Amino acid sequence: MKNVVILGGGVAGCIFALKLSQLRDDVNIKIYEKSSKLASRILISGNGRCNIYNSHFINGFNNDKFYEIPQKIISDGSGIEVFEYMKKLFNTDFYLEDDRYYPFSNRSETIHNKLVSLIEKSKNISVIYNYNVKEISYKNNKLILNKTDEINCDKLVFNLGGMSYLYDKFNYTFLDTFNLKYTKFTPALCPLKLDVNYFKKYSGTRLYANVTLLYKNKPIYEENGEILIKDDGISGVCIFNCTAFITKCELNNYQLNIKFDGHHDVKLKLNSDNYKDNISVKFCDLIDSYCELNNIELNDALKNGLTFKIKDLYDFKNSQVSKGGICIDEVSLNNFELINNKNVVFLGETLDISLPCGGYNLGLAIIEGYKGAKNFEL
Ligand SMILES: Cc1cc2nc3c(=O)[nH]c(=O)nc-3n(C[C@H](O)[C@H](O)[C@H](O)COP(=O)(O)OP(=O)(O)OC[C@H]3O[C@@H](n4cnc5c(N)ncnc54)[C@H](O)[C@@H]3O)c2cc1C
C-alpha cells in the first residue's frame, strides 16, 4: 500500500481524498484536520445556500487576463468533468443564478453532510480531527509532524487554506521548508476603507451603483451591484470583487469610482429640480457632502461618479479569502505537484490564484482536488 497524507481537511483536500480513494485501492489516505469538522467552509458558502460553482468553469473565461490561470487549469475540459462528477457525488443537480451554481436543496448542509459521510464511510480514508499541524519535517518518505508523530508518507498534500475569516495566522515556515516562492497573504473579498471622514452618518445606507476599480487612473474592473456604506468605507459583493484585483502593497495606486446614474433615485434627480422631495435624504446628503468637499457640481458628480482613494482593506476576519500564497509556477497545473518535488502537492487557497465571489473559489478548490487525484502519480 502507498501512504498519502493530507494536511488540512479543506474542500480541495476532501475532494482529492474521495476521488483518489475511488480510483485506487492501493492507497491509504490520512487527513490531519485542526478542527472537529472537515470542509467546514462549505457550510458558510453562499450565505448558507452553497454557491459551489460558476458557469465560467463550464463555458470558459473569454481571454480575460485576471482569469488566465483558472482558464489554463480547465483547458483540459476538467471544468465540465468536475461539474458532472459533483452531480453524481452529491446526488443532486444544481441550478444557475447569475453565473452561480447552487444545489437544488439550496442548503449548504446537504452538500457538506454528503461529503463528510462519503469520507467517513471510505475504507481507505482516515481522519485525525483536532490535530493542529505546527511543524513538519519530510525526508525520504518519512513525515514527522510536530516533532513527535512519525508517519510513512509517499505523497504529502498541503491543503491548509489561508488566513481569512476564523483562521489563525498562516505558518509560512511550511512553505520555507520546501524553498518555495510565495507572496504573504493579504485579505481579499472584504470591505474597503476609503479616505473619507464623513461616511459615519450615512452608515447602513444601501444603494445600487456602478463600481469601477481604477489602477493608476485606468479602469481595471467594473461591476454593477448593491453597495453598503460603512462608518469608514464601503461594502457589498461588487466591492468584495474589486478587492480580488487589488495588490495591498500598491494601495496608493488604486481608486474607486462609484456612479449612481442607473439608480432610480438619481434618474429622478436628473429629471427634477426638487430632488430632495423624491429621493432618500441620506443618499442626497452623501453626494452633497462629496461635492462640497471636492468642490464639484452636483450634476457632474452624478454623471461622472464619485471617486475615492482607497485607504485600506478590512482585516482577515472580515475577508472571505486570502490573496497571495505560493507562486503558481511552482506547481504543475495538471496535478498540483511541486515542479521540484513530485512527492509534494499543494491544493486550494494556499496557491496564489485570486478570484472574485460567485462560486469561483470553492469551484476551483474542487477542480484542483479532482485533478490532483485524477492525475496522481505514484
Ligand atoms: C464567509 C465565507 C463565505 C464564502 N463563500 C463562498 C461562496 O459562496 N462560494 C465560493 O466559491 N467560495 C466561498 N468562500 C471561499 C471558500 O470557502 C474558500 O475559497 C475555500 O474553502 C478554500 O478551500 P481550501 O480547500 O483551499 O481550504 P479550506 O476549505 O479553507 O480548508 C483548509 C483546512 O485546513 C485546516 N487547517 C488549517 N491550518 C491547519 C493546521 N495547522 N493543521 C491542520 N489543519 C489545518 C482548516 O481547519 C481547514 O479545514 C467563502 C469563504 C468565507 C470565509
CSV table of C-alpha atoms and ligand atoms in Angstrom, one decimal:
chain,number,residue,atom,x,y,z
A,1,MET,CA,0.0,0.0,0.0
A,2,LYS,CA,1.1,3.6,-0.7
A,3,ASN,CA,0.6,6.2,2.0
A,4,VAL,CA,-0.8,9.6,1.3
A,5,VAL,CA,-1.0,12.3,4.0
A,6,ILE,CA,-3.2,15.4,3.6
A,7,LEU,CA,-2.5,18.3,6.0
A,8,GLY,CA,-5.8,20.2,6.4
A,9,GLY,CA,-9.2,18.7,5.7
A,10,GLY,CA,-10.4,21.6,3.5
A,11,VAL,CA,-12.7,21.5,0.5
A,12,ALA,CA,-9.9,20.7,-2.0
A,13,GLY,CA,-8.3,18.0,0.2
A,14,CYS,CA,-11.6,16.2,0.8
A,15,ILE,CA,-12.4,16.0,-2.9
A,16,PHE,CA,-8.8,14.9,-3.6
A,17,ALA,CA,-9.1,12.1,-0.9
A,18,LEU,CA,-12.5,10.9,-2.2
A,19,LYS,CA,-11.6,10.9,-5.9
A,20,LEU,CA,-8.3,9.1,-5.2
A,21,SER,CA,-10.0,6.5,-3.0
A,22,GLN,CA,-12.4,5.9,-5.8
A,23,LEU,CA,-9.6,5.5,-8.4
A,24,ARG,CA,-7.1,3.5,-6.4
A,25,ASP,CA,-7.4,0.7,-3.9
A,26,ASP,CA,-3.7,0.6,-3.2
A,27,VAL,CA,-3.5,3.9,-1.2
A,28,ASN,CA,-4.1,4.7,2.4
A,29,ILE,CA,-5.1,8.3,2.9
A,30,LYS,CA,-4.8,10.1,6.2
A,31,ILE,CA,-6.2,13.6,6.7
A,32,TYR,CA,-4.9,15.7,9.6
A,33,GLU,CA,-7.5,18.4,10.4
A,34,LYS,CA,-7.1,21.1,13.0
A,35,SER,CA,-10.8,21.5,13.8
A,36,SER,CA,-13.5,19.0,14.6
A,37,LYS,CA,-15.1,19.4,11.1
A,38,LEU,CA,-14.0,18.7,7.6
A,39,ALA,CA,-14.5,21.2,4.8
A,40,SER,CA,-16.4,23.5,7.1
A,41,ARG,CA,-16.3,26.4,4.7
A,42,ILE,CA,-18.9,24.7,2.5
A,43,LEU,CA,-21.4,25.4,5.4
A,44,ILE,CA,-21.0,29.2,5.2
A,45,SER,CA,-20.8,29.5,1.4
A,46,GLY,CA,-23.4,31.4,-0.5
A,47,ASN,CA,-25.0,32.6,2.8
A,48,GLY,CA,-25.8,29.0,3.6
A,49,ARG,CA,-27.2,28.3,0.2
A,50,CYS,CA,-23.9,26.8,-1.1
A,51,ASN,CA,-22.7,28.7,-4.1
A,52,ILE,CA,-20.3,25.9,-5.1
A,53,TYR,CA,-19.5,26.5,-8.8
A,54,ASN,CA,-19.5,29.1,-11.5
A,55,SER,CA,-20.7,28.7,-15.1
A,56,HIS,CA,-17.3,30.0,-16.4
A,57,PHE,CA,-15.7,26.7,-15.3
A,58,ILE,CA,-18.0,25.1,-17.9
A,59,ASN,CA,-18.2,27.8,-20.6
A,60,GLY,CA,-14.6,29.2,-20.3
A,61,PHE,CA,-13.3,32.6,-19.3
A,62,ASN,CA,-13.1,34.6,-22.6
A,63,ASN,CA,-9.4,35.5,-22.5
A,64,ASP,CA,-9.7,37.9,-19.5
A,65,LYS,CA,-6.2,38.3,-18.1
A,66,PHE,CA,-7.5,38.0,-14.5
A,67,TYR,CA,-8.7,34.5,-15.3
A,68,GLU,CA,-5.7,33.3,-17.2
A,69,ILE,CA,-4.6,30.6,-14.6
A,70,PRO,CA,-8.1,29.1,-14.0
A,71,GLN,CA,-8.6,29.1,-17.8
A,72,LYS,CA,-5.3,27.1,-18.1
A,73,ILE,CA,-6.5,24.7,-15.4
A,74,ILE,CA,-9.8,23.9,-17.1
A,75,SER,CA,-8.4,23.9,-20.6
A,76,ASP,CA,-8.4,20.1,-20.5
A,77,GLY,CA,-12.2,20.0,-20.1
A,78,SER,CA,-11.9,19.4,-16.3
A,79,GLY,CA,-14.4,22.2,-15.5
A,80,ILE,CA,-17.2,20.3,-17.3
A,81,GLU,CA,-16.0,16.9,-16.0
A,82,VAL,CA,-16.0,18.1,-12.4
A,83,PHE,CA,-19.5,19.5,-12.7
A,84,GLU,CA,-20.7,16.1,-13.8
A,85,TYR,CA,-18.7,14.4,-11.1
A,86,MET,CA,-20.3,16.7,-8.4
A,87,LYS,CA,-23.8,15.8,-9.6
A,88,LYS,CA,-23.1,12.1,-9.0
A,89,LEU,CA,-21.0,12.6,-5.8
A,90,PHE,CA,-23.6,14.8,-4.1
A,91,ASN,CA,-26.5,13.1,-5.8
A,92,THR,CA,-28.1,16.4,-6.8
A,93,ASP,CA,-28.4,18.7,-9.7
A,94,PHE,CA,-27.5,22.4,-9.5
A,95,TYR,CA,-29.5,25.4,-10.6
A,96,LEU,CA,-28.0,28.5,-12.2
A,97,GLU,CA,-28.5,32.1,-11.0
A,98,ASP,CA,-26.3,34.9,-12.5
A,99,ASP,CA,-23.5,32.6,-13.4
A,100,ARG,CA,-23.5,31.0,-10.0
A,101,TYR,CA,-24.5,27.4,-9.3
A,102,TYR,CA,-26.4,26.3,-6.2
A,103,PRO,CA,-27.7,22.8,-5.3
A,104,PHE,CA,-31.5,22.3,-5.6
A,105,SER,CA,-31.8,21.9,-1.9
A,106,ASN,CA,-30.5,25.5,-1.6
A,107,ARG,CA,-28.8,24.3,1.7
A,108,SER,CA,-25.1,24.0,2.3
A,109,GLU,CA,-25.6,21.3,4.9
A,110,THR,CA,-26.9,18.8,2.3
A,111,ILE,CA,-23.7,19.1,0.3
A,112,HIS,CA,-21.5,19.2,3.5
A,113,ASN,CA,-23.2,16.2,5.1
A,114,LYS,CA,-22.9,14.1,1.9
A,115,LEU,CA,-19.2,14.9,1.5
A,116,VAL,CA,-18.4,14.1,5.2
A,117,SER,CA,-20.4,10.9,5.2
A,118,LEU,CA,-18.7,9.7,2.0
A,119,ILE,CA,-15.3,10.3,3.5
A,120,GLU,CA,-16.1,8.7,6.8
A,121,LYS,CA,-17.5,5.6,5.0
A,122,SER,CA,-14.5,5.2,2.8
A,123,LYS,CA,-12.4,2.2,3.8
A,124,ASN,CA,-9.1,3.8,2.8
A,125,ILE,CA,-9.5,7.3,4.2
A,126,SER,CA,-9.0,8.0,7.9
A,127,VAL,CA,-9.4,11.4,9.5
A,128,ILE,CA,-7.4,12.6,12.5
A,129,TYR,CA,-9.6,15.5,13.9
A,130,ASN,CA,-8.4,18.3,16.2
A,131,TYR,CA,-4.8,17.9,15.1
A,132,ASN,CA,-3.0,21.2,14.7
A,133,VAL,CA,0.0,20.8,12.4
A,134,LYS,CA,2.6,23.2,13.8
A,135,GLU,CA,5.8,21.8,12.5
A,136,ILE,CA,6.8,19.4,9.7
A,137,SER,CA,9.8,17.6,8.5
A,138,TYR,CA,9.6,15.5,5.4
A,139,LYS,CA,12.6,13.4,4.1
A,140,ASN,CA,12.9,10.1,2.4
A,141,ASN,CA,9.2,9.3,2.7
A,142,LYS,CA,9.2,9.9,6.4
A,143,LEU,CA,7.0,12.6,7.7
A,144,ILE,CA,7.4,14.0,11.2
A,145,LEU,CA,4.6,16.2,12.5
A,146,ASN,CA,5.0,18.4,15.5
A,147,LYS,CA,8.4,16.8,16.2
A,148,THR,CA,6.7,13.7,17.7
A,149,ASP,CA,4.5,11.9,15.2
A,150,GLU,CA,6.4,9.9,12.6
A,151,ILE,CA,4.4,8.7,9.6
A,152,ASN,CA,5.2,6.8,6.5
A,153,CYS,CA,4.3,9.1,3.6
A,154,ASP,CA,4.8,8.5,-0.1
A,155,LYS,CA,2.9,11.7,-1.1
A,156,LEU,CA,2.3,14.8,1.1
A,157,VAL,CA,-0.6,17.0,0.2
A,158,PHE,CA,-1.0,20.5,1.7
A,159,ASN,CA,-4.5,21.9,2.0
A,160,LEU,CA,-4.2,24.4,4.8
A,161,GLY,CA,-6.2,27.2,3.3
A,162,GLY,CA,-5.3,30.9,4.0
A,163,MET,CA,-5.8,33.3,6.9
A,164,SER,CA,-9.3,34.6,6.3
A,165,TYR,CA,-12.4,34.6,8.5
A,166,LEU,CA,-11.8,32.5,11.6
A,167,TYR,CA,-8.4,31.0,10.7
A,168,ASP,CA,-5.2,31.7,12.7
A,169,LYS,CA,-2.0,33.1,11.3
A,170,PHE,CA,-0.6,31.1,8.5
A,171,ASN,CA,2.7,29.3,9.3
A,172,TYR,CA,4.9,30.3,6.4
A,173,THR,CA,7.7,28.0,7.6
A,174,PHE,CA,5.7,25.2,5.9
A,175,LEU,CA,6.5,26.9,2.6
A,176,ASP,CA,10.1,27.8,3.5
A,177,THR,CA,10.7,24.1,4.3
A,178,PHE,CA,10.2,23.4,0.6
A,179,ASN,CA,12.1,26.5,-0.5
A,180,LEU,CA,9.0,27.9,-2.3
A,181,LYS,CA,8.5,31.3,-3.9
A,182,TYR,CA,5.4,32.9,-2.3
A,183,THR,CA,3.7,36.2,-1.5
A,184,LYS,CA,2.4,36.7,2.0
A,185,PHE,CA,-1.4,36.6,2.3
A,186,THR,CA,-3.5,39.8,2.4
A,187,PRO,CA,-7.2,39.9,2.9
A,188,ALA,CA,-9.5,39.7,-0.2
A,189,LEU,CA,-13.2,39.6,-0.8
A,190,CYS,CA,-13.7,42.1,2.0
A,191,PRO,CA,-15.0,45.7,2.5
A,192,LEU,CA,-12.7,48.6,1.7
A,193,LYS,CA,-11.7,51.5,3.9
A,194,LEU,CA,-11.9,54.7,2.0
A,195,ASP,CA,-10.1,58.0,2.5
A,196,VAL,CA,-13.2,59.8,3.8
A,197,ASN,CA,-14.3,61.1,7.2
A,198,TYR,CA,-18.0,61.9,6.6
A,199,PHE,CA,-19.4,58.4,6.0
A,200,LYS,CA,-20.3,57.6,9.6
A,201,LYS,CA,-23.7,59.5,9.5
A,202,TYR,CA,-24.6,57.6,6.3
A,203,SER,CA,-23.6,54.2,7.7
A,204,GLY,CA,-26.0,51.4,6.9
A,205,THR,CA,-27.3,53.1,3.7
A,206,ARG,CA,-27.7,50.6,0.8
A,207,LEU,CA,-27.5,51.9,-2.8
A,208,TYR,CA,-27.5,50.4,-6.2
A,209,ALA,CA,-24.4,51.6,-8.1
A,210,ASN,CA,-21.9,51.1,-10.8
A,211,VAL,CA,-18.5,50.5,-9.3
A,212,THR,CA,-15.2,50.8,-11.2
A,213,LEU,CA,-11.8,50.0,-9.7
A,214,LEU,CA,-9.1,52.2,-11.2
A,215,TYR,CA,-5.4,51.4,-11.2
A,216,LYS,CA,-3.1,54.3,-11.9
A,217,ASN,CA,-6.3,56.1,-13.1
A,218,LYS,CA,-7.2,53.4,-15.6
A,219,PRO,CA,-10.3,51.2,-15.1
A,220,ILE,CA,-9.4,47.6,-14.5
A,221,TYR,CA,-12.6,46.1,-13.1
A,222,GLU,CA,-16.2,47.2,-13.2
A,223,GLU,CA,-19.4,45.8,-11.8
A,224,ASN,CA,-23.0,46.9,-11.0
A,225,GLY,CA,-24.5,46.0,-7.7
A,226,GLU,CA,-25.6,46.9,-4.3
A,227,ILE,CA,-23.1,48.8,-2.1
A,228,LEU,CA,-23.4,49.3,1.7
A,229,ILE,CA,-22.0,52.5,3.3
A,230,LYS,CA,-20.0,51.7,6.4
A,231,ASP,CA,-18.5,54.1,9.1
A,232,ASP,CA,-15.2,54.2,7.4
A,233,GLY,CA,-15.7,52.7,4.0
A,234,ILE,CA,-17.8,50.6,1.8
A,235,SER,CA,-19.0,47.0,1.4
A,236,GLY,CA,-21.1,44.9,-1.0
A,237,VAL,CA,-20.4,42.0,-3.3
A,238,CYS,CA,-19.2,44.3,-6.1
A,239,ILE,CA,-16.7,45.9,-3.6
A,240,PHE,CA,-15.6,42.5,-2.5
A,241,ASN,CA,-14.9,41.6,-6.1
A,242,CYS,CA,-12.8,44.7,-6.6
A,243,THR,CA,-10.5,43.6,-3.7
A,244,ALA,CA,-9.7,40.3,-5.6
A,245,PHE,CA,-7.8,42.6,-8.0
A,246,ILE,CA,-6.0,44.8,-5.5
A,247,THR,CA,-2.4,44.3,-4.5
A,248,LYS,CA,-2.2,45.6,-1.0
A,249,CYS,CA,1.4,46.9,-1.2
A,250,GLU,CA,0.3,49.2,-4.1
A,251,LEU,CA,-2.9,50.6,-2.4
A,252,ASN,CA,-1.9,54.1,-3.3
A,253,ASN,CA,-2.3,53.3,-7.0
A,254,TYR,CA,-6.0,52.3,-6.7
A,255,GLN,CA,-9.1,54.4,-6.6
A,256,LEU,CA,-12.8,53.5,-6.6
A,257,ASN,CA,-15.3,55.3,-8.8
A,258,ILE,CA,-18.9,54.9,-7.9
A,259,LYS,CA,-21.7,56.0,-10.3
A,260,PHE,CA,-25.3,56.2,-9.5
A,261,ASP,CA,-26.7,57.0,-12.9
A,262,GLY,CA,-28.6,53.7,-13.1
A,263,HIS,CA,-30.0,54.4,-9.7
A,264,HIS,CA,-33.8,55.1,-9.6
A,265,ASP,CA,-33.3,58.0,-7.3
A,266,VAL,CA,-30.6,59.6,-9.4
A,267,LYS,CA,-32.8,59.2,-12.5
A,268,LEU,CA,-35.4,61.2,-10.7
A,269,LYS,CA,-32.9,63.8,-9.7
A,270,LEU,CA,-31.6,64.2,-13.2
A,271,ASN,CA,-35.2,64.9,-14.3
A,272,SER,CA,-36.3,67.0,-11.4
A,273,ASP,CA,-35.3,70.2,-9.7
A,274,ASN,CA,-36.8,69.4,-6.3
A,275,TYR,CA,-35.0,66.1,-6.0
A,276,LYS,CA,-34.9,66.0,-2.2
A,277,ASP,CA,-38.7,65.6,-2.3
A,278,ASN,CA,-38.3,62.4,-4.2
A,279,ILE,CA,-35.2,60.6,-3.1
A,280,SER,CA,-33.6,59.3,0.0
A,281,VAL,CA,-32.3,62.2,2.1
A,282,LYS,CA,-29.3,60.2,3.3
A,283,PHE,CA,-28.3,59.5,-0.2
A,284,CYS,CA,-28.6,63.1,-1.3
A,285,ASP,CA,-26.7,64.3,1.7
A,286,LEU,CA,-23.8,61.9,1.0
A,287,ILE,CA,-23.5,63.2,-2.6
A,288,ASP,CA,-23.8,66.8,-1.4
A,289,SER,CA,-21.0,66.2,1.2
A,290,TYR,CA,-18.8,64.8,-1.5
A,291,CYS,CA,-19.5,67.7,-3.8
A,292,GLU,CA,-18.8,70.3,-1.1
A,293,LEU,CA,-15.6,68.7,0.0
A,294,ASN,CA,-14.3,68.1,-3.5
A,295,ASN,CA,-15.7,71.4,-4.9
A,296,ILE,CA,-17.6,69.6,-7.6
A,297,GLU,CA,-21.0,70.4,-9.2
A,298,LEU,CA,-23.8,68.0,-8.2
A,299,ASN,CA,-24.7,67.2,-11.8
A,300,ASP,CA,-21.0,66.4,-12.6
A,301,ALA,CA,-20.7,64.2,-9.6
A,302,LEU,CA,-23.9,62.3,-10.6
A,303,LYS,CA,-22.8,61.9,-14.2
A,304,ASN,CA,-19.0,61.2,-13.7
A,305,GLY,CA,-19.4,59.4,-10.4
A,306,LEU,CA,-17.7,59.9,-7.1
A,307,THR,CA,-14.1,58.9,-6.9
A,308,PHE,CA,-12.4,57.9,-3.7
A,309,LYS,CA,-8.9,57.0,-2.6
A,310,ILE,CA,-8.6,53.6,-1.0
A,311,LYS,CA,-7.1,53.8,2.5
A,312,ASP,CA,-7.0,50.1,3.4
A,313,LEU,CA,-8.6,46.7,3.1
A,314,TYR,CA,-10.6,45.3,6.0
A,315,ASP,CA,-8.8,42.7,8.1
A,316,PHE,CA,-8.6,38.9,7.6
A,317,LYS,CA,-11.5,38.3,9.9
A,318,ASN,CA,-13.8,40.3,7.5
A,319,SER,CA,-12.4,38.6,4.4
A,320,GLN,CA,-13.7,35.5,2.6
A,321,VAL,CA,-10.4,34.5,1.0
A,322,SER,CA,-6.7,35.3,1.3
A,323,LYS,CA,-4.9,36.7,-1.7
A,324,GLY,CA,-1.3,35.5,-2.1
A,325,GLY,CA,0.4,32.2,-1.4
A,326,ILE,CA,2.7,30.0,-3.5
A,327,CYS,CA,3.6,31.3,-6.9
A,328,ILE,CA,1.7,29.3,-9.4
A,329,ASP,CA,4.8,28.4,-11.4
A,330,GLU,CA,6.0,26.3,-8.5
A,331,VAL,CA,3.3,23.7,-9.3
A,332,SER,CA,2.2,21.6,-12.2
A,333,LEU,CA,-1.3,22.7,-13.3
A,334,ASN,CA,-2.0,19.1,-14.2
A,335,ASN,CA,-1.9,17.6,-10.7
A,336,PHE,CA,-0.5,20.4,-8.5
A,337,GLU,CA,2.7,18.6,-7.5
A,338,LEU,CA,5.6,20.8,-6.9
A,339,ILE,CA,7.7,21.1,-10.0
A,340,ASN,CA,10.9,20.5,-7.9
A,341,ASN,CA,9.5,17.8,-5.6
A,342,LYS,CA,7.0,15.4,-7.1
A,343,ASN,CA,6.2,13.9,-3.6
A,344,VAL,CA,4.5,17.1,-2.5
A,345,VAL,CA,1.2,18.5,-3.7
A,346,PHE,CA,-0.3,21.9,-2.9
A,347,LEU,CA,-4.1,22.4,-3.3
A,348,GLY,CA,-6.6,25.3,-2.8
A,349,GLU,CA,-6.2,28.7,-1.3
A,350,THR,CA,-2.5,28.3,-0.5
A,351,LEU,CA,-1.9,28.7,-4.2
A,352,ASP,CA,-1.6,32.3,-5.4
A,353,ILE,CA,-4.8,32.5,-7.6
A,354,SER,CA,-7.1,35.4,-6.8
A,355,LEU,CA,-10.8,35.1,-7.8
A,356,PRO,CA,-14.0,37.1,-7.1
A,357,CYS,CA,-17.1,35.9,-5.3
A,358,GLY,CA,-19.6,33.7,-7.2
A,359,GLY,CA,-18.6,30.1,-6.7
A,360,TYR,CA,-15.1,30.6,-8.3
A,361,ASN,CA,-13.2,29.8,-5.1
A,362,LEU,CA,-15.0,26.7,-4.0
A,363,GLY,CA,-15.2,25.6,-7.6
A,364,LEU,CA,-11.5,26.0,-8.2
A,365,ALA,CA,-10.6,24.2,-4.9
A,366,ILE,CA,-12.8,21.3,-6.1
A,367,ILE,CA,-11.3,21.2,-9.6
A,368,GLU,CA,-7.8,21.2,-8.1
A,369,GLY,CA,-8.7,18.4,-5.7
A,370,TYR,CA,-10.2,16.4,-8.5
A,371,LYS,CA,-7.3,16.9,-10.9
A,372,GLY,CA,-4.7,16.3,-8.2
A,373,ALA,CA,-6.3,12.8,-7.7
A,374,LYS,CA,-7.1,12.0,-11.3
A,375,ASN,CA,-3.5,12.8,-12.5
A,376,PHE,CA,-1.9,11.4,-9.3
A,377,GLU,CA,1.3,9.6,-10.0
A,378,LEU,CA,2.9,7.1,-7.6
B,1,LIG,C1,-17.7,33.7,4.9
B,1,LIG,C2,-17.2,33.0,3.7
B,1,LIG,C3,-18.1,32.7,2.6
B,1,LIG,C4,-17.6,32.1,1.4
B,1,LIG,N1,-18.5,31.9,0.4
B,1,LIG,C5,-18.1,31.3,-0.7
B,1,LIG,C6,-19.0,31.1,-1.7
B,1,LIG,O1,-20.2,31.3,-1.6
B,1,LIG,N2,-18.5,30.5,-2.9
B,1,LIG,C7,-17.2,30.2,-3.0
B,1,LIG,O2,-16.8,29.7,-4.1
B,1,LIG,N3,-16.3,30.4,-2.0
B,1,LIG,C8,-16.7,31.0,-0.9
B,1,LIG,N4,-15.8,31.2,0.1
B,1,LIG,C9,-14.4,30.8,-0.1
B,1,LIG,C10,-14.1,29.3,0.1
B,1,LIG,O3,-14.7,28.9,1.3
B,1,LIG,C11,-12.6,29.0,0.1
B,1,LIG,O4,-12.0,29.6,-1.1
B,1,LIG,C12,-12.4,27.5,0.1
B,1,LIG,O5,-13.0,26.9,1.2
B,1,LIG,C13,-10.9,27.2,0.0
B,1,LIG,O6,-10.7,25.8,0.1
B,1,LIG,P1,-9.4,25.1,0.5
B,1,LIG,O7,-9.6,23.7,0.3
B,1,LIG,O8,-8.2,25.8,-0.1
B,1,LIG,O9,-9.2,25.5,2.1
B,1,LIG,P2,-10.3,25.4,3.3
B,1,LIG,O10,-11.6,24.9,2.8
B,1,LIG,O11,-10.2,26.8,3.9
B,1,LIG,O12,-9.6,24.4,4.3
B,1,LIG,C14,-8.4,24.5,4.9
B,1,LIG,C15,-8.5,23.4,6.1
B,1,LIG,O13,-7.2,23.4,6.7
B,1,LIG,C16,-7.4,23.3,8.1
B,1,LIG,N5,-6.1,23.7,8.7
B,1,LIG,C17,-5.6,25.0,8.6
B,1,LIG,N6,-4.4,25.0,9.3
B,1,LIG,C18,-4.2,23.8,9.8
B,1,LIG,C19,-3.2,23.2,10.6
B,1,LIG,N7,-2.2,23.9,11.0
B,1,LIG,N8,-3.3,21.9,10.9
B,1,LIG,C20,-4.3,21.2,10.5
B,1,LIG,N9,-5.4,21.7,9.8
B,1,LIG,C21,-5.3,23.0,9.4
B,1,LIG,C22,-8.6,24.2,8.3
B,1,LIG,O14,-9.2,23.9,9.6
B,1,LIG,C23,-9.5,23.8,7.1
B,1,LIG,O15,-10.3,22.7,7.4
B,1,LIG,C24,-16.2,31.8,1.3
B,1,LIG,C25,-15.4,32.0,2.4
B,1,LIG,C26,-15.8,32.6,3.6
B,1,LIG,C27,-14.9,32.8,4.7
